[in-house]
mmCIF file of C-alpha atoms in Angstrom:
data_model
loop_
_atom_site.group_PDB
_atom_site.id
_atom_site.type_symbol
_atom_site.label_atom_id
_atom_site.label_comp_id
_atom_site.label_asym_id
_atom_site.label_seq_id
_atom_site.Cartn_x
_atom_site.Cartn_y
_atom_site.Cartn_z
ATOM 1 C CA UNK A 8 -0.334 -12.936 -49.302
ATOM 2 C CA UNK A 9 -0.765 -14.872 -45.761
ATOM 3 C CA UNK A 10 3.094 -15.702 -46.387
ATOM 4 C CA UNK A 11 3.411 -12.213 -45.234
ATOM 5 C CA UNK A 12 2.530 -13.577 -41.221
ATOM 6 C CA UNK A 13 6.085 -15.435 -41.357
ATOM 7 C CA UNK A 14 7.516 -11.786 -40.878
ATOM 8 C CA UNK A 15 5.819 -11.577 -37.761
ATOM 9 C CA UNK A 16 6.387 -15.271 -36.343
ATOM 10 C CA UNK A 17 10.162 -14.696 -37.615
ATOM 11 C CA UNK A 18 10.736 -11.962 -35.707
ATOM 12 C CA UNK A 19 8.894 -12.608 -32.880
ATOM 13 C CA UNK A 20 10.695 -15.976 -32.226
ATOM 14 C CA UNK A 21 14.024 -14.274 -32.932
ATOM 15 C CA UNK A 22 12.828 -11.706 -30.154
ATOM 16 C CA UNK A 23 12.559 -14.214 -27.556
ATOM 17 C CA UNK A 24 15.174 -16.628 -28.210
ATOM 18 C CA UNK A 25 17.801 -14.582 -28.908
ATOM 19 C CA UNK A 26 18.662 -12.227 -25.694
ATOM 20 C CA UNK A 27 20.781 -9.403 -27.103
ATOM 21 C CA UNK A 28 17.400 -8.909 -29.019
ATOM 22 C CA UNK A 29 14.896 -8.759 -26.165
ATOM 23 C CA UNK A 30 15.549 -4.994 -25.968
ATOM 24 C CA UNK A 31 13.141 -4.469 -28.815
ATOM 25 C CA UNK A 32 10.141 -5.121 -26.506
ATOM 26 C CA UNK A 33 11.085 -2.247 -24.779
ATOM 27 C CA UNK A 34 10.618 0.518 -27.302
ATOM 28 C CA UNK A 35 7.958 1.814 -29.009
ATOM 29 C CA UNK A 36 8.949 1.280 -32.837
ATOM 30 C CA UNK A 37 8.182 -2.637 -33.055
ATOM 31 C CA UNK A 38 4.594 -1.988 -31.496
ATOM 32 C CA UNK A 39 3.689 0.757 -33.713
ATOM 33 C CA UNK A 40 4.918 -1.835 -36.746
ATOM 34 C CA UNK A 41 2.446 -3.996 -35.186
ATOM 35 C CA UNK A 42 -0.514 -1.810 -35.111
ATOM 36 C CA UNK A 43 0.163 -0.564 -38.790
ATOM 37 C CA UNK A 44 0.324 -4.141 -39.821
ATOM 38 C CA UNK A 45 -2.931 -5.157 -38.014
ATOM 39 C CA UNK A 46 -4.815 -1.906 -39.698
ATOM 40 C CA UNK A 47 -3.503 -3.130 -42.710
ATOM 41 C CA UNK A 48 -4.859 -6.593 -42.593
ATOM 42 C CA UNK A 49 -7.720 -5.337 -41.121
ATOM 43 C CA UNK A 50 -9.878 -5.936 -44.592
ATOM 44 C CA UNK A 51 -8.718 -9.524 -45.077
ATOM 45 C CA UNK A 52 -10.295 -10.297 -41.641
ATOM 46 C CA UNK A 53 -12.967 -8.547 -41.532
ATOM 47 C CA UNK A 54 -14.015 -10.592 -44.883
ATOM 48 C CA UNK A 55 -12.903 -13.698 -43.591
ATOM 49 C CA UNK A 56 -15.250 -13.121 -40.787
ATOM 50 C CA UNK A 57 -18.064 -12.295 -43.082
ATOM 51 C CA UNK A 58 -17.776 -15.402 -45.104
ATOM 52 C CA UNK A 59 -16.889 -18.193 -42.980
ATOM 53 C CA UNK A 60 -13.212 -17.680 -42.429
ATOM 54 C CA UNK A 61 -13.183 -19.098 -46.084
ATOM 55 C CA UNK A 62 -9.496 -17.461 -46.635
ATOM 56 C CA UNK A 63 -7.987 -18.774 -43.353
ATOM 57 C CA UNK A 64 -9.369 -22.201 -43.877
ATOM 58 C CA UNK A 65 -8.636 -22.859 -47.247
ATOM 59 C CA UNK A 66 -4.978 -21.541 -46.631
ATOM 60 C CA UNK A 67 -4.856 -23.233 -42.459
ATOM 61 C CA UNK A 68 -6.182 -26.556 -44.511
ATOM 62 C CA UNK A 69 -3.070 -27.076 -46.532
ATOM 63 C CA UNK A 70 -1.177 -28.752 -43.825
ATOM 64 C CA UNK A 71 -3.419 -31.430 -43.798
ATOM 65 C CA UNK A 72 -2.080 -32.334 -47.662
ATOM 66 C CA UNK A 73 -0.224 -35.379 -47.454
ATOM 67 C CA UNK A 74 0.798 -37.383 -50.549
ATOM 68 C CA UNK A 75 3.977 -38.743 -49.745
ATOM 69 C CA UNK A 76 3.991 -41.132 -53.167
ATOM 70 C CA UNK A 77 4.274 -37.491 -54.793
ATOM 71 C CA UNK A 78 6.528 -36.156 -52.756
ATOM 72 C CA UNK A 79 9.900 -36.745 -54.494
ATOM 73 C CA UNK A 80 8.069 -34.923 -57.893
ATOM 74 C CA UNK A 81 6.737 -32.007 -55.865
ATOM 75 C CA UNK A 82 9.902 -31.388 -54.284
ATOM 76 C CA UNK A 83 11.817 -31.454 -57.675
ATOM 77 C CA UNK A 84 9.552 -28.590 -58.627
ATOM 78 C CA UNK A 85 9.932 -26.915 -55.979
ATOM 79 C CA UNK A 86 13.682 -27.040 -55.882
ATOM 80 C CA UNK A 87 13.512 -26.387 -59.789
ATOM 81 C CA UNK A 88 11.468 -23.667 -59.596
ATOM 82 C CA UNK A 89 12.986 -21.384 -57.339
ATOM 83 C CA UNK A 90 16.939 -21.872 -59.275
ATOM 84 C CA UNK A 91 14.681 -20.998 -62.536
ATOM 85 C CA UNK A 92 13.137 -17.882 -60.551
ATOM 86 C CA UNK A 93 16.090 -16.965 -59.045
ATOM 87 C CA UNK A 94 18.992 -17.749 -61.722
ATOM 88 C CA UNK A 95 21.220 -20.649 -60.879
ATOM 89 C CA UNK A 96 24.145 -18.510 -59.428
ATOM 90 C CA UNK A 97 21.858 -16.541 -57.281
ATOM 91 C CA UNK A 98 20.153 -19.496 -56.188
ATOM 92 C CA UNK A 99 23.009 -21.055 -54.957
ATOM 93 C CA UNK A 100 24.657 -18.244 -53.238
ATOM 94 C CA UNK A 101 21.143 -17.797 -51.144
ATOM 95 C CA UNK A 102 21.195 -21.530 -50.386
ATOM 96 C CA UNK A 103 25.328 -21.085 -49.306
ATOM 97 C CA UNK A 104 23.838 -17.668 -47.266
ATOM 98 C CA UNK A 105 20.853 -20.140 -45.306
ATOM 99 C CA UNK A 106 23.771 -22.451 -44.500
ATOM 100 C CA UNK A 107 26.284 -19.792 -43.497
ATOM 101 C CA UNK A 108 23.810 -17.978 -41.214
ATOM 102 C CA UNK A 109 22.073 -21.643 -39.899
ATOM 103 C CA UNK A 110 25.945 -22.689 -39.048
ATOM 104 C CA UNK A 111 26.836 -18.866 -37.149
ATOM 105 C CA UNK A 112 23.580 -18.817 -35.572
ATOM 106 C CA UNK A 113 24.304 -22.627 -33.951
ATOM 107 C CA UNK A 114 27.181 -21.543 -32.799
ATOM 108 C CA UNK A 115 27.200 -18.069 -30.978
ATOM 109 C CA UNK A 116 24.110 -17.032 -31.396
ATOM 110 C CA UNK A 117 24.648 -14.168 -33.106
ATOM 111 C CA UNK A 118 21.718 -11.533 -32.888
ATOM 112 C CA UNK A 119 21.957 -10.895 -36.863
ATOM 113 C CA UNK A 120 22.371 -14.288 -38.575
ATOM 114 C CA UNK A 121 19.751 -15.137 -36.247
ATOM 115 C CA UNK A 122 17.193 -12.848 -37.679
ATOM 116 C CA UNK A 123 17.980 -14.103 -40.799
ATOM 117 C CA UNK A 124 17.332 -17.680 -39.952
ATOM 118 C CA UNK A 125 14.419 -16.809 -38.063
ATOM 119 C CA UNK A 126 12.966 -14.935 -41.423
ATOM 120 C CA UNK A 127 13.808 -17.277 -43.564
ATOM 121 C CA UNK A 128 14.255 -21.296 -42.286
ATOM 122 C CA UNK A 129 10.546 -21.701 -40.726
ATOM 123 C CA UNK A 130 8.832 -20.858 -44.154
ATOM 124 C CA UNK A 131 11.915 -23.045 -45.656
ATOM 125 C CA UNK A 132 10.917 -25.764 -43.738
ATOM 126 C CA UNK A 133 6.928 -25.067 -44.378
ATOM 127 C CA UNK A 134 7.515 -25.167 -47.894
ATOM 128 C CA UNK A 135 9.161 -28.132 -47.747
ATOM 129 C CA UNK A 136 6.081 -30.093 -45.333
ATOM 130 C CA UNK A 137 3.813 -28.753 -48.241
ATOM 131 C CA UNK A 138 5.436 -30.109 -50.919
ATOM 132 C CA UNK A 139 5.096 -33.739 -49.561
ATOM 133 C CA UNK A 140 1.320 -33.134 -49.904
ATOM 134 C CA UNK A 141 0.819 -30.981 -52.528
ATOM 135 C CA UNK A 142 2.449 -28.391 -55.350
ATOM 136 C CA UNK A 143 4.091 -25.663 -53.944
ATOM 137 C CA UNK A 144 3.082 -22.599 -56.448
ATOM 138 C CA UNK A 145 6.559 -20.805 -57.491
ATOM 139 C CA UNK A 146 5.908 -17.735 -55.905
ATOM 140 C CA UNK A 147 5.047 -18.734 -52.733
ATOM 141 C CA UNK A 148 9.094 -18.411 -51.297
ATOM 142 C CA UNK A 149 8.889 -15.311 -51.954
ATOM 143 C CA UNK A 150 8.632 -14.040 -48.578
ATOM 144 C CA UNK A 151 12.054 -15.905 -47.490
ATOM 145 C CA UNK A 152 14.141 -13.731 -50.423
ATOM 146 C CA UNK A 153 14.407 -11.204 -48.958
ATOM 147 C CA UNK A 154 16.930 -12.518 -46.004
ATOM 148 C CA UNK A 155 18.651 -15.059 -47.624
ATOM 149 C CA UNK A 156 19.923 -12.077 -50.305
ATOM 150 C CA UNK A 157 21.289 -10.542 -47.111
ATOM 151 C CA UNK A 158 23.186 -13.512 -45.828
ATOM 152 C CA UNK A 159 24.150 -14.095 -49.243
ATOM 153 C CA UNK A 160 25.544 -10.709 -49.901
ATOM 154 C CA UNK A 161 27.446 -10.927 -45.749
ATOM 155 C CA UNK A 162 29.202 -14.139 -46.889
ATOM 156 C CA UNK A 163 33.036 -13.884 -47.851
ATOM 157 C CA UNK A 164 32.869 -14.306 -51.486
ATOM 158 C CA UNK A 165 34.439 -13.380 -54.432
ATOM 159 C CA UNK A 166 34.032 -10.942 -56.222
ATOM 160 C CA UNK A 167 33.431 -12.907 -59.615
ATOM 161 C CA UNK A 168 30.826 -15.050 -58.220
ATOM 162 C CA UNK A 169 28.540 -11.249 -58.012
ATOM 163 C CA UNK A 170 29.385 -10.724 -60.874
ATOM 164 C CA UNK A 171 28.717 -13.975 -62.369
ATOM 165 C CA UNK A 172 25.406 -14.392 -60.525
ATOM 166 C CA UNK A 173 24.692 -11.110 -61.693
ATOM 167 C CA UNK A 174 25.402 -11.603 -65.439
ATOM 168 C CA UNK A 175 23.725 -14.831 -65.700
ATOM 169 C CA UNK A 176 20.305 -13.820 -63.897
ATOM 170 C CA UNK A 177 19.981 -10.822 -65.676
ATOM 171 C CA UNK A 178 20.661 -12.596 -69.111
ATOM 172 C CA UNK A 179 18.110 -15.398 -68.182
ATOM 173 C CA UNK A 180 15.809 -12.408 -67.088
ATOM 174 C CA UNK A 181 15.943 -11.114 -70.449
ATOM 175 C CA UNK A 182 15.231 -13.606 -72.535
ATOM 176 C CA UNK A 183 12.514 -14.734 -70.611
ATOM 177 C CA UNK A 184 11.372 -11.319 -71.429
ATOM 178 C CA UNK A 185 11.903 -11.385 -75.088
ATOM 179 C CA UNK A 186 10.477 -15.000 -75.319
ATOM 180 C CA UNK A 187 7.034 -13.620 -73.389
ATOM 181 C CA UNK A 188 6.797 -10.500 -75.523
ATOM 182 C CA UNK A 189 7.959 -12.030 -79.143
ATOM 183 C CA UNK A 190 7.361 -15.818 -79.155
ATOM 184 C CA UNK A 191 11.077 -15.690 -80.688
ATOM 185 C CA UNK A 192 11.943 -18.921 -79.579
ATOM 186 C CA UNK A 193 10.124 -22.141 -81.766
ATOM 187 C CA UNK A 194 10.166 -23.926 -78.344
ATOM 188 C CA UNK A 195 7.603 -26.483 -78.467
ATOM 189 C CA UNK A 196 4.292 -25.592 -76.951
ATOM 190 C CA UNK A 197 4.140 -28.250 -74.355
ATOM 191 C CA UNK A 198 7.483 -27.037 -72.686
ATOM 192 C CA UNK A 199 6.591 -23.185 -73.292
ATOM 193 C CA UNK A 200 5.050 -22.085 -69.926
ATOM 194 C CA UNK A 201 4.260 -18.532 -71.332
ATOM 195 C CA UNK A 202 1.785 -20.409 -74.366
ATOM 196 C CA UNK A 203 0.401 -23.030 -71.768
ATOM 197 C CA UNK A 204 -0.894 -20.269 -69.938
ATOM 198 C CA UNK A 205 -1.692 -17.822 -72.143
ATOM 199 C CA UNK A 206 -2.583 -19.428 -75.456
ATOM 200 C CA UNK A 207 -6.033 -19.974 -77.448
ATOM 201 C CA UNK A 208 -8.243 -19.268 -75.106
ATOM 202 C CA UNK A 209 -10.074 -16.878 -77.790
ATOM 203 C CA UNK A 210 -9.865 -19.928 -79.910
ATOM 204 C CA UNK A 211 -11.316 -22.419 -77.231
ATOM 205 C CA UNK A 212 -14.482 -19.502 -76.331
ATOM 206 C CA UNK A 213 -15.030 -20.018 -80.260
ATOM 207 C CA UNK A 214 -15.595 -23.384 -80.176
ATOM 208 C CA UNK A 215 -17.674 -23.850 -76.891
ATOM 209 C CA UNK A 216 -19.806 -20.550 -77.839
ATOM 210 C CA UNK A 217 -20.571 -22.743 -81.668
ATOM 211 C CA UNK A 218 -21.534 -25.926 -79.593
ATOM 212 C CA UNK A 219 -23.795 -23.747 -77.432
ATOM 213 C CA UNK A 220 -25.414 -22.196 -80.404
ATOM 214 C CA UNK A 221 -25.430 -26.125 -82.118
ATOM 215 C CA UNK A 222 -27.127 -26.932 -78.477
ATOM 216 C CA UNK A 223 -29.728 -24.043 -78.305
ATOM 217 C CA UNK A 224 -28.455 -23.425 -74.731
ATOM 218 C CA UNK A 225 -27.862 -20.031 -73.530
ATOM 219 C CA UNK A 226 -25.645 -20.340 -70.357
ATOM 220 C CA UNK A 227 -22.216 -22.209 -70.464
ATOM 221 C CA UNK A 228 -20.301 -23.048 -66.705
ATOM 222 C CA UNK A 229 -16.701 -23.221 -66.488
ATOM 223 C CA UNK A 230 -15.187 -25.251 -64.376
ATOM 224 C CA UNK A 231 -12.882 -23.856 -61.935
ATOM 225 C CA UNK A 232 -11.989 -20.366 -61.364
ATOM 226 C CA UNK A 233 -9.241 -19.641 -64.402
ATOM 227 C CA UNK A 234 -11.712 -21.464 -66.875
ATOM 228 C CA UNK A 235 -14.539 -19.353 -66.252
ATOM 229 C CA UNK A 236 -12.835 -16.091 -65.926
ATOM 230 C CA UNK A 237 -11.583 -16.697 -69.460
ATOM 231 C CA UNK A 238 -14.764 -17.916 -70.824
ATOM 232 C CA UNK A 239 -16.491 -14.644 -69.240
ATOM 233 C CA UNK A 240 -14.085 -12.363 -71.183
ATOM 234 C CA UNK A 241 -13.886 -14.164 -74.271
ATOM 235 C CA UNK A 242 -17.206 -15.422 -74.888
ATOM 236 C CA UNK A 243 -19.817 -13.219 -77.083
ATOM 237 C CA UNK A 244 -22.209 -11.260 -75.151
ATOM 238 C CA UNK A 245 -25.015 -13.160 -75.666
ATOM 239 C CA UNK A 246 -23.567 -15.865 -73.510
ATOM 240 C CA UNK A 247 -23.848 -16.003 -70.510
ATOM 241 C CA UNK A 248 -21.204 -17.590 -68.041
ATOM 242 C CA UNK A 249 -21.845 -19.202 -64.923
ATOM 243 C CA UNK A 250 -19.691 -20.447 -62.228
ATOM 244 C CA UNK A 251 -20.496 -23.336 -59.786
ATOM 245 C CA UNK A 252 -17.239 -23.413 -57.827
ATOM 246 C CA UNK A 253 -17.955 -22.869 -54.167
ATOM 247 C CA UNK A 254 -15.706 -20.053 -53.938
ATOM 248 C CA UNK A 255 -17.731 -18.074 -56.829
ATOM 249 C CA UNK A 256 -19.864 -17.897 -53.603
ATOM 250 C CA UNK A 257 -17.827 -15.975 -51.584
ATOM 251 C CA UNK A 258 -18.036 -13.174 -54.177
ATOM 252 C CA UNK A 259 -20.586 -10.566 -54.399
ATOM 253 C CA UNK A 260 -21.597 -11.863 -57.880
ATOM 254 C CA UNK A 261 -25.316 -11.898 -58.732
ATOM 255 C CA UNK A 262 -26.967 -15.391 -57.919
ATOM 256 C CA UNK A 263 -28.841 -16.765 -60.915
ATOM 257 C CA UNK A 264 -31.980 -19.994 -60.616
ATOM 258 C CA UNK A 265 -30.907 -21.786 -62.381
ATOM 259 C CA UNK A 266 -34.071 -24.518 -62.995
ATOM 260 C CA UNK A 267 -35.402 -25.450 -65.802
ATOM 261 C CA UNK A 268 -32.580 -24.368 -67.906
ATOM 262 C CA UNK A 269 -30.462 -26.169 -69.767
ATOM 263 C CA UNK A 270 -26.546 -25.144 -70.697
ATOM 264 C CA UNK A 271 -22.830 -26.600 -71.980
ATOM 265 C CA UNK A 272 -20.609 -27.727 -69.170
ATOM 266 C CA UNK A 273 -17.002 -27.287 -69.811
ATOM 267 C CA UNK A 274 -14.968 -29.803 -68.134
ATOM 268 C CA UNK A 275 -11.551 -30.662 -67.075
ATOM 269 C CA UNK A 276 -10.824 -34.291 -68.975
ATOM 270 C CA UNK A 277 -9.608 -35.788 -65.500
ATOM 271 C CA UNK A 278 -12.469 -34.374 -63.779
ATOM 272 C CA UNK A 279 -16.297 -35.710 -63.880
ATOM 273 C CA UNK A 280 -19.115 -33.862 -63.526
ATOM 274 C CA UNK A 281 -20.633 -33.247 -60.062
ATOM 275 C CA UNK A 282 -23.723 -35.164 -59.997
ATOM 276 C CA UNK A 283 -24.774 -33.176 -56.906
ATOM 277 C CA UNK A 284 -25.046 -29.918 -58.983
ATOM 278 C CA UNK A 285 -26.575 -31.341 -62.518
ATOM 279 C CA UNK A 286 -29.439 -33.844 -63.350
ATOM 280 C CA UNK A 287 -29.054 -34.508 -66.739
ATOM 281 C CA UNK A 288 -25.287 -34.985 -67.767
ATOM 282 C CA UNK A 289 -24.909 -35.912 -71.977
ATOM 283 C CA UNK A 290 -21.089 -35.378 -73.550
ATOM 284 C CA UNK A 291 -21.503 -33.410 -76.621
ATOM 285 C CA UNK A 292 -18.049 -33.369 -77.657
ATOM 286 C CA UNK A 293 -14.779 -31.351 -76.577
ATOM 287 C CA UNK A 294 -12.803 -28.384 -77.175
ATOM 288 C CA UNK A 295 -9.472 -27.239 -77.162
ATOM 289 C CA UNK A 296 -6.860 -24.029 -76.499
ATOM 290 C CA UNK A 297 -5.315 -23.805 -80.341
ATOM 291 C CA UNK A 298 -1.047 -24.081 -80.345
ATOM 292 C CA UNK A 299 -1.355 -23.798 -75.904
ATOM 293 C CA UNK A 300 -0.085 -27.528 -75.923
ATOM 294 C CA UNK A 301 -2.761 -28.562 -73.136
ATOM 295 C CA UNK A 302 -5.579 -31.424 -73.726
ATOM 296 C CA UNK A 303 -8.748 -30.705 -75.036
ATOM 297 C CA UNK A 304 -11.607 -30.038 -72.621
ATOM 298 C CA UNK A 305 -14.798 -32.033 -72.354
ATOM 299 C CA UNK A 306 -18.251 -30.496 -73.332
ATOM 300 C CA UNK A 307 -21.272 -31.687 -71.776
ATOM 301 C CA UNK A 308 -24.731 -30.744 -72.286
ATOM 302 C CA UNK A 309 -26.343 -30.333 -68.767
ATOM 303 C CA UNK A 310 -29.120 -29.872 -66.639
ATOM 304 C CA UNK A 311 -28.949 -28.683 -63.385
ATOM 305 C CA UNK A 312 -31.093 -30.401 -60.179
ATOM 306 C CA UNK A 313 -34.061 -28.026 -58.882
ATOM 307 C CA UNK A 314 -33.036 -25.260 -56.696
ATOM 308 C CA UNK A 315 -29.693 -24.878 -58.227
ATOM 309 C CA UNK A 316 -27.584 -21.206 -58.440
ATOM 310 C CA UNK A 317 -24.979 -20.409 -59.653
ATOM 311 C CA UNK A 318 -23.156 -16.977 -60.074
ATOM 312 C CA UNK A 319 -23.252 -14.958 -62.834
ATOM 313 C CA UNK A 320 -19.662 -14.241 -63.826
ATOM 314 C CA UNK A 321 -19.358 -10.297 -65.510
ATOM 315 C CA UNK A 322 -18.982 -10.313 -69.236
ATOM 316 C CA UNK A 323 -16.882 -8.333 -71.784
ATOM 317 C CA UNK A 324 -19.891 -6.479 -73.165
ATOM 318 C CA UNK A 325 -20.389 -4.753 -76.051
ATOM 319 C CA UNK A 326 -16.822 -5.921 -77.623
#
């Protein structure tokens, strides 16, 4: 994950704005981190350069979101997300630690609340920009965890809040568990985030593989990257799945012509076609994910405009 560079910047800011810390340029051990690092990372640029800096752009680009009539929604799940992923208790103790080692830090500058505000309050406050564009994906904090546990855990706290916090998140831990492994719970399927995501996609390859057959088509293109990855594994072999997202190109996928052919389109219902990829464009009916509480999908039977590849996504052979 490029979250991982807020490490670096962290501690590099806390390096030169804290003195007592300065020291570290001195010796050997925070170079040698560096070097490993870079060796390590080494891949991720080297294919960047290869393909356009496609990685660092699409990632760099986010900053440029800005939906501020969204804002107040995207910040709700952001807020709501992390006290789900992190339990309630803990949550809040990690919030108490950020203001704890923010308040110690303003004060005397204190080398090691420092480096915990330098690790964790610039992605904080990146986060935060983001979500007044855009979703910020759950995970994404992840990085900052890791220091606000600390300056939760240095905070002068009870005893029976750790073991509260404790209880509760690993409680809520395991029934999440349960719920994802059993379905135990008869929650309904639009508030079930395990069956949104997981749910009928054998039953939605079913129907889009009978209204290629209906069609006399061979290929069928997913929209999206998730859609067509699912399609690809669930589909029969003699279908075959193509992808027209741009970033199917920065793959090393097998490029198909795709002229004179003729295939089902599935769609995103708030999404339209791109007229700049197909010719002919004639809805054929939709298709839905069985008891996965998400809105059917549009089918359209399509022609693509001369010249036109696409890549060929792998199949589940031979199942």
């Amino acid at each position: 994950k490029y979250t991982a560079l807020f490490l670096w910047f962290g501690i590099g800011l806390w390096v030169l704005l804290i003195p007592a810390a300065r020291h570290w340029l001195r010796r050997w051990q925070p170079w040698a981190a560096c070097a490993i690092g870079l060796a390590l990372f080494s891949p991720v640029l080297l294919w960047n350069a290869e393909h356009e800096w496609a990685g660092l752009t699409r990632q760099g680009g986010r900053i440029e979101d800005w939906r501020p009539a969204r804002a107040i929604g995207f910040l709700a799940e952001l807020i709501g997300g992390q006290v789900g992923l992190a339990t309630p208790l803990i949550w809040a103790l990690c919030v108490a630690g950020l203001g704890v080692a923010t308040w110690r830090t303003w004060r005397s500058r204190d080398r090691r609340w420092s480096l915990l505000v330098a690790l964790s309050l610039p992605p904080a406050a990146v986060f935060v920009q983001h979500a007044i564009g855009d979703r910020v994906q759950g995970n994404w904090p992840a990085i900052i965890y890791p220091a606000l546990t600390v300056a939760a855990g240095a905070m002068a706290v009870s005893r029976r809040w750790w073991v509260a916090a404790a209880t509760l998140g690993s409680a809520i831990t395991a029934v999440v568990y349960v719920q994802a492994a059993t379905d135990v719970l008869p929650l309904p399927a639009g508030l079930d985030p395990i069956t949104m995501r997981l749910a009928g996609w054998d039953g939605l390859a079913k129907q889009v593989n009978e209204a290629r057959t209906a069609a006399g088509v061979r290929f069928v293109a997913g929209d999206g990257y998730t859609l067509g990855s699912e399609l690809a594994w669930w589909l029969p072999a003699g279908a075959t799945v193509i992808g027209t997202d741009e970033r199917w190109r920065l793959l090393d996928l097998p490029r198909a012509p795709l002229a004179g052919q003729v295939g089902i389109l599935v769609e995103q219902p708030n999404r339209h076609p791109d007229k700049a990829v197909w010719d002919a464009i004639e809805p054929v009916g939709t298709a839905g994910r069985p008891a996965s509480g998400t809105p059917d999908l549009m089918l359209y039977r399509v022609t693509p405009r001369p010249g036109t590849t696409a890549s060929t996504l792998p199949c589940r052979c031979g199942r």
